[in-house]
XYZ file of C-alpha atoms in Angstrom:
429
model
C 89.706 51.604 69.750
C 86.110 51.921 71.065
C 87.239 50.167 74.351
C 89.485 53.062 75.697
C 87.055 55.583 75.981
C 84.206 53.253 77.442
C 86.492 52.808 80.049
C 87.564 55.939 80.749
C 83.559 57.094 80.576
C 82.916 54.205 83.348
C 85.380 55.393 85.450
C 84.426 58.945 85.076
C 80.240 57.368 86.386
C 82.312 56.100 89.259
C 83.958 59.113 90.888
C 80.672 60.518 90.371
C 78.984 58.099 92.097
C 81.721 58.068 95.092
C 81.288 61.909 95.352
C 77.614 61.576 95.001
C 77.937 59.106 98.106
C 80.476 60.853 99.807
C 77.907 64.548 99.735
C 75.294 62.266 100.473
C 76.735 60.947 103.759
C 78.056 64.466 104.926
C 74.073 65.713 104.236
C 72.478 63.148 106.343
C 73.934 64.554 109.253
C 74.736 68.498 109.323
C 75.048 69.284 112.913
C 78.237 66.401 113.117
C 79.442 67.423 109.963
C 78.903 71.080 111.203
C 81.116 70.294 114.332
C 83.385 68.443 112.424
C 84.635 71.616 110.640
C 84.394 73.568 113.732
C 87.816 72.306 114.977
C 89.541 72.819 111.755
C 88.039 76.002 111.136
C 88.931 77.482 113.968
C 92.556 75.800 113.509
C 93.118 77.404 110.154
C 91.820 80.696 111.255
C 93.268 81.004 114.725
C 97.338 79.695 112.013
C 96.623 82.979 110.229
C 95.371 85.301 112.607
C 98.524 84.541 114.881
C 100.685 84.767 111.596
C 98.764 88.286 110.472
C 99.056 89.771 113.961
C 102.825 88.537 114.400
C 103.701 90.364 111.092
C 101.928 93.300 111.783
C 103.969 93.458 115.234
C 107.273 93.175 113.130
C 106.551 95.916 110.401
C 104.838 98.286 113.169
C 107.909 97.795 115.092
C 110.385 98.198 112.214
C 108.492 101.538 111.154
C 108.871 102.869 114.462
C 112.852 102.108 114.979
C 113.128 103.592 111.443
C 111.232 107.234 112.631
C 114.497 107.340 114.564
C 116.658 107.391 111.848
C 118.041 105.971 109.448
C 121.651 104.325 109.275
C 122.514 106.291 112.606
C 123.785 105.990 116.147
C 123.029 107.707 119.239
C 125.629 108.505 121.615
C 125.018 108.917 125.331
C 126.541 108.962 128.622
C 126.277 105.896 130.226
C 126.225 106.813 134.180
C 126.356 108.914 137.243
C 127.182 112.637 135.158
C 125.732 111.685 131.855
C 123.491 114.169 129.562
C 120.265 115.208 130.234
C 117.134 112.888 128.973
C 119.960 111.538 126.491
C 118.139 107.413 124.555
C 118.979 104.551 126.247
C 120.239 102.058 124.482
C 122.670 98.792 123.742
C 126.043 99.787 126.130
C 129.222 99.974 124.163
C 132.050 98.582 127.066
C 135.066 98.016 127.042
C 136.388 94.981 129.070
C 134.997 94.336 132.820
C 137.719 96.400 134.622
C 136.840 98.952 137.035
C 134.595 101.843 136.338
C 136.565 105.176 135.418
C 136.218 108.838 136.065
C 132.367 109.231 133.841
C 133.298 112.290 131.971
C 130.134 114.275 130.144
C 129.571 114.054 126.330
C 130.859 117.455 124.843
C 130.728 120.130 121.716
C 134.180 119.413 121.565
C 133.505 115.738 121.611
C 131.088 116.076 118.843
C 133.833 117.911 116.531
C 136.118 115.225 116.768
C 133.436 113.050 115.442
C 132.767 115.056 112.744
C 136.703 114.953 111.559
C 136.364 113.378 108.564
C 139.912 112.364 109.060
C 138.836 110.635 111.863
C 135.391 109.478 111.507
C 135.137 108.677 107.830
C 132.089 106.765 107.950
C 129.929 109.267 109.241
C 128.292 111.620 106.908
C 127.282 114.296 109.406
C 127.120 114.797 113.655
C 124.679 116.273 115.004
C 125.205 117.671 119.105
C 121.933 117.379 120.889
C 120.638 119.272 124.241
C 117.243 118.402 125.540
C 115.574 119.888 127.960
C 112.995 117.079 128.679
C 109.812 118.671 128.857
C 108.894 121.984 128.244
C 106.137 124.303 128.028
C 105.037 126.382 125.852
C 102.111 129.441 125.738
C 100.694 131.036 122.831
C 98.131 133.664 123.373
C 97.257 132.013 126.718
C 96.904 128.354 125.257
C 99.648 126.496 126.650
C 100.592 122.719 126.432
C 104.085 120.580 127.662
C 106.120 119.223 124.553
C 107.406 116.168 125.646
C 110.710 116.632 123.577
C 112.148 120.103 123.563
C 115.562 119.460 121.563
C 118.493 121.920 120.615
C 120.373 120.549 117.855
C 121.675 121.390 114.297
C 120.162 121.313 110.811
C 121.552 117.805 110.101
C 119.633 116.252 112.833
C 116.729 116.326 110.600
C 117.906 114.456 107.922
C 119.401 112.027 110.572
C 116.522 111.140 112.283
C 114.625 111.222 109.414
C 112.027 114.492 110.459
C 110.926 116.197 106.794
C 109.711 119.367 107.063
C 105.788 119.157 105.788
C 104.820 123.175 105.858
C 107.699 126.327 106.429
C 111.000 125.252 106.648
C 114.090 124.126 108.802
C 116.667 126.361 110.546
C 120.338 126.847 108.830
C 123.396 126.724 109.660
C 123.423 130.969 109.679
C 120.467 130.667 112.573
C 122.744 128.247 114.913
C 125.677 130.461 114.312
C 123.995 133.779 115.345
C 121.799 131.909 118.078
C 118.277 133.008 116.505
C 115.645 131.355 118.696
C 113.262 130.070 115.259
C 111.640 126.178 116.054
C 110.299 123.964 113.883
C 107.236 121.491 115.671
C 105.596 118.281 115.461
C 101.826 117.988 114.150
C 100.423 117.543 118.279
C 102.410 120.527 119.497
C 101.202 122.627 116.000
C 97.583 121.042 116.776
C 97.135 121.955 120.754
C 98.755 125.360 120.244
C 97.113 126.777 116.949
C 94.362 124.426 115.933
C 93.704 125.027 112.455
C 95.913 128.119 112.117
C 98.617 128.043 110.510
C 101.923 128.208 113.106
C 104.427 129.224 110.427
C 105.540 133.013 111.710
C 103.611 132.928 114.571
C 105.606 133.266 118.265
C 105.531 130.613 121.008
C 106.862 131.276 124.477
C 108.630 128.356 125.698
C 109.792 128.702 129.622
C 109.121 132.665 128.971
C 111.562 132.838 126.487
C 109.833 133.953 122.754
C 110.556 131.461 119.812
C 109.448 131.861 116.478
C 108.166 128.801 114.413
C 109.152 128.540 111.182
C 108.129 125.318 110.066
C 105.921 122.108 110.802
C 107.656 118.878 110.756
C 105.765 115.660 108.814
C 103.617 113.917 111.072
C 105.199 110.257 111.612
C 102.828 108.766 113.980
C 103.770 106.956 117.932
C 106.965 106.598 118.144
C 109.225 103.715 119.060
C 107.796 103.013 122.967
C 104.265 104.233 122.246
C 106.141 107.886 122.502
C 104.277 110.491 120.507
C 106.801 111.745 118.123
C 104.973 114.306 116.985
C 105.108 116.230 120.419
C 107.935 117.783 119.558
C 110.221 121.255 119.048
C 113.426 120.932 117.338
C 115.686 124.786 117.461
C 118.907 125.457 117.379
C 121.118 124.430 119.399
C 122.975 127.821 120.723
C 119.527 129.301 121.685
C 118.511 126.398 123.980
C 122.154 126.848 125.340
C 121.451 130.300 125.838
C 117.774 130.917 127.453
C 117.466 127.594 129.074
C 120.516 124.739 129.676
C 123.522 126.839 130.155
C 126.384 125.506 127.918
C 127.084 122.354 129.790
C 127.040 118.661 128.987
C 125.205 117.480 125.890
C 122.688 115.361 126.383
C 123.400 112.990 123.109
C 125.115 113.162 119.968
C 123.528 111.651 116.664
C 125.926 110.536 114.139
C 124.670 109.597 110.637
C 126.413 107.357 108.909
C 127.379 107.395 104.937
C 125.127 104.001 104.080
C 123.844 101.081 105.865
C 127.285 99.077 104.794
C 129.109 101.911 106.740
C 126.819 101.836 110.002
C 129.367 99.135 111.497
C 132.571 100.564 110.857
C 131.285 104.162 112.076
C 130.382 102.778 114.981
C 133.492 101.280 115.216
C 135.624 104.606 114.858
C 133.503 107.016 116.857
C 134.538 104.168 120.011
C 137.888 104.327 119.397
C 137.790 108.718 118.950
C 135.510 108.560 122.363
C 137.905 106.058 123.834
C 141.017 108.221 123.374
C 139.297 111.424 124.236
C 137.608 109.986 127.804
C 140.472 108.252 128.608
C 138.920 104.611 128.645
C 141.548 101.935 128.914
C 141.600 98.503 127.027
C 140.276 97.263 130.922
C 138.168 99.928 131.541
C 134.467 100.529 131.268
C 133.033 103.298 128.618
C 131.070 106.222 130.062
C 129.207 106.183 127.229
C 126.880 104.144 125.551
C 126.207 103.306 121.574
C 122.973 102.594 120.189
C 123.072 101.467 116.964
C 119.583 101.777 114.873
C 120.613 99.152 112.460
C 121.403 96.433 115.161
C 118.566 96.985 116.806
C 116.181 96.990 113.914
C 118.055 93.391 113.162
C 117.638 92.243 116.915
C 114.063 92.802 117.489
C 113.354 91.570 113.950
C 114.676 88.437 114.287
C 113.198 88.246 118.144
C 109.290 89.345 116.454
C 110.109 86.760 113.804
C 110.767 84.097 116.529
C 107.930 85.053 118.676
C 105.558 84.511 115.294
C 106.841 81.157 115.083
C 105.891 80.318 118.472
C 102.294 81.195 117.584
C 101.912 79.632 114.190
C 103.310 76.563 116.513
C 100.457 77.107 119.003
C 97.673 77.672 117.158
C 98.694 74.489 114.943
C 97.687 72.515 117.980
C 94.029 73.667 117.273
C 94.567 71.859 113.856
C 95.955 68.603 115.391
C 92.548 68.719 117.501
C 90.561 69.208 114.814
C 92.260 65.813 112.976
C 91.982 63.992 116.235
C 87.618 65.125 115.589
C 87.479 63.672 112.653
C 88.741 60.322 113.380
C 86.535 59.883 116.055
C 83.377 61.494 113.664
C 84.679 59.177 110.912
C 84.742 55.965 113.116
C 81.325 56.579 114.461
C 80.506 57.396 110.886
C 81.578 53.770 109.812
C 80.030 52.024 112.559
C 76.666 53.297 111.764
C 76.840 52.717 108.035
C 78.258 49.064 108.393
C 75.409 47.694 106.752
C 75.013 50.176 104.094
C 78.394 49.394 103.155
C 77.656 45.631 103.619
C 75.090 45.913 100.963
C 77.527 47.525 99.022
C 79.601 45.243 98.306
C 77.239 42.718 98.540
C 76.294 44.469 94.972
C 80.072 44.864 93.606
C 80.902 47.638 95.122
C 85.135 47.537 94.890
C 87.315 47.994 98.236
C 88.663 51.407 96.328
C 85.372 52.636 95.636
C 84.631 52.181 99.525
C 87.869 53.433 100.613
C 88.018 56.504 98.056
C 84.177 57.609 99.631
C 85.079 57.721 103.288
C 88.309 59.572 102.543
C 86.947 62.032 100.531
C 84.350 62.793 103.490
C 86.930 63.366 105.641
C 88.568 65.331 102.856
C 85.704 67.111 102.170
C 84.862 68.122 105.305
C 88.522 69.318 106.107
C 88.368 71.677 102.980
C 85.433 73.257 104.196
C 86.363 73.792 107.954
C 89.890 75.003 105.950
C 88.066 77.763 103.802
C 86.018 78.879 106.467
C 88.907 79.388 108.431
C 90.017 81.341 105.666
C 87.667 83.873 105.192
C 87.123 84.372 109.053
C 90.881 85.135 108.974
C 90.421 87.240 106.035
C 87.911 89.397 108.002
C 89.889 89.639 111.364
C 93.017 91.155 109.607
C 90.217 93.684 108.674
C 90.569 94.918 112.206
C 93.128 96.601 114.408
C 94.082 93.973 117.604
C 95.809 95.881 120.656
C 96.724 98.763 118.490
C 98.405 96.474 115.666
C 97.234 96.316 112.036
C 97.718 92.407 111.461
C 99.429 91.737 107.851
C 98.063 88.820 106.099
C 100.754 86.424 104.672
C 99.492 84.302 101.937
C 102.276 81.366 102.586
C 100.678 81.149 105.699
C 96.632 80.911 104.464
C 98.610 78.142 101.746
C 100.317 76.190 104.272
C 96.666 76.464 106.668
C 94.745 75.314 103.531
C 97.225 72.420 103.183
C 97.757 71.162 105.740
C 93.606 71.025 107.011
C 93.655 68.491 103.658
C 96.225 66.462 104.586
C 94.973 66.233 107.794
C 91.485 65.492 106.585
C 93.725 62.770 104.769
C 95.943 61.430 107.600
C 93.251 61.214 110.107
C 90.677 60.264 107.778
C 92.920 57.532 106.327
C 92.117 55.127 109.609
C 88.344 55.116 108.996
C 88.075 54.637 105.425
C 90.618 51.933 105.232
C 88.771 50.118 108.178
C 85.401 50.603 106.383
C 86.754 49.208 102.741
C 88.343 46.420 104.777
C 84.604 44.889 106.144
C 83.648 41.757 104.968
C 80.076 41.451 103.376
C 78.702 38.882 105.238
C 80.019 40.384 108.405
C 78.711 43.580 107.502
C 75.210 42.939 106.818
C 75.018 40.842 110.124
C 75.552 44.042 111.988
C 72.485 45.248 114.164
């Protein structure tokens, strides 16, 4: 009975003593332990860094596609006669026939999407007129919004713009044409400062506008496009004072949910189809993007692109291993006759073996939580106006692999060094 534990307490004295060994080693020469590490330090860092910033890319990305709306699609004419300043976006064609007759995107158009008979998917359509650029003066202060759009109060919820101070137009102000506008934080910023806009009159192309409300600010939008420059009114009163009442320039439809997104896209082709005229053969003169598609598109494309640099910054890893083979194997070579005596003394193969690796190991662990916290730090920081993400599978899979490769590559060494014979060892000058 007394025999169990006194072997189990020797066996304890001897990992000690291989750890003990194994530190010892490591100490007696810092600078090529140092640059040991190095490699797999800047391995593991340069794997999450990559990861961080590749994930950052993907939400920044996915934010920005969803400041355009949620569950919708943008309708615009696709060539020669299409709207003014109207998204570009995926093409919805029809077959590879001949081009037909491009006819312009219409009110009347965007009634027959909002038939529910006809487009049951959609929960509301809003027409949209934009005038590109547009400036606007307020008590000799002027500055060009980027985005001047007519439109109708469902647009907002569409494209996902909440009011933050006033309020939106109605339908009663599109029906009686009242020129009212709500604005974006930069155009509420260059025109008023600290005031506050709400009530206050902007002239916009010498025409007098009232604002009403300020929209949420929402940041750059999707193409490093400041959404907030921005003045939504309604639609009649852009008609009126500046467009004329000609084409649209797009049409937003909102769908019911993101299951519907397909299957509205799906019916407002086949209403524009029969109201342009397009033929089974023939081309569409107008064009469909769809926000959900997209959103899964460049997703998957961002996701893809990560992979590629987890991949390449791996390589760093695969250098560092190579480093410590080569720092193990000169490590062995100039301790042959240390580990001569050692086994001149009855020092076991395993005890030999178990040291070296667990230098290697050792050292693999420490380049691998180095890397670590350097990576830690750099996600601290924006890089080319993204805000990496850390991703902890990818510090676990780093950490991992830098001991298995401290493991692998250290394997070689160790095994060669536990394989010396005494005699042969202690001969060695």
């Amino acid at each position: 009975g007394r025999q169990a534990p006194a072997r189990a307490g020797r066996r304890l004295v001897s990992r000690l003593e291989i750890l003990r060994f194994a530190l010892r080693g490591l100490a007696a020469n810092k600078l090529r332990s140092f640059l040991t590490t190095l490699g797999i330090l800047i391995g593991v860092a340069a794997v999450i860094l990559l990861v961080a910033f590749g994930e950052g890319a993907s939400q920044s990305i996915q934010k920005n596609i969803q400041r355009l709306g949620a569950n919708t699609l943008t309708i615009s004419a696709s060539f020669a006669g299409g709207g003014i300043g109207g998204p570009v976006g995926a093409g919805s064609r029809q077959g590879n026939g001949p081009r037909t007759q491009a006819r312009q995107l219409t009110l009347d158009d965007a009634r027959a999407l909002a038939d529910p008979e006809q487009v049951p998917s959609a929960k509301s359509v809003s027409p949209v007129v934009s005038t590109g650029s547009a400036t606007a003066v307020r008590d000799g202060v002027s500055h060009t919004i980027s985005q001047f759009v007519g439109t109708y109060p469902s647009y907002f919820e569409a494209m996902n713009k909440p009011v933050e101070t006033g309020s939106y137009f109605v339908n009663d102000d599109v029906l009686a044409a009242r020129k009212v506008m709500v604005i974006g934080r930069t155009v509420a910023d260059e025109l008023f400062g600290t005031a506050s806009p709400v009530g206050e009159q902007v002239s916009v192309s010498g025409v007098p506008f009232t604002v009403i409300g300020v929209l949420k600010e929402s940041g750059s939008g999707f193409g490093f496009q400041d959404a907030d420059d921005v003045a939504i009114v309604p639609l009649p009163a852009v008609q009126q004072s500046l467009t004329g009442f000609g084409a649209l320039s797009s049409i937003v439809v909102q769908a019911t949910g993101p299951d519907t997104t397909t299957s509205a896209q799906n019916e407002v082709t086949a209403v524009l189809n029969q109201r342009h005229g397009i033929t089974p053969t023939g081309s569409a003169d107008y064009r469909i993007l769809n926000q959900a598609t997209l959103q899964e598109t460049i997703s998957s494309t961002v996701g893809i692109f990560t992979g590629l640099l987890g991949a390449v910054a791996a390589i760093s890893l695969l250098v560092g291993g190579i480093g410590i083979t080569n720092i193990m194997l000169v490590t062995v070579t100039e301790r042959t006759r240390e580990i001569g005596i050692r086994k001149a003394i009855g020092a076991p193969r395993g005890a030999i073996l178990g040291q070296f690796l667990l230098e290697a190991t050792v050292l693999s662990l420490l380049g691998g939580l180095t890397g670590v916290a350097i990576a830690f730090v750099g996600t601290r920081f924006t890089i080319a106006g993204i805000e990496p993400v850390l991703v902890p599978s990818s510090i676990a899979l780093a950490l991992g692999v830098s001991v298995g490769i401290g493991l692998f590559f250290g394997g070689y060494p160790a095994n060669r060094a536990a394989k010396l014979r005494p005699i042969e060892a202690l001969r060695h000058e």
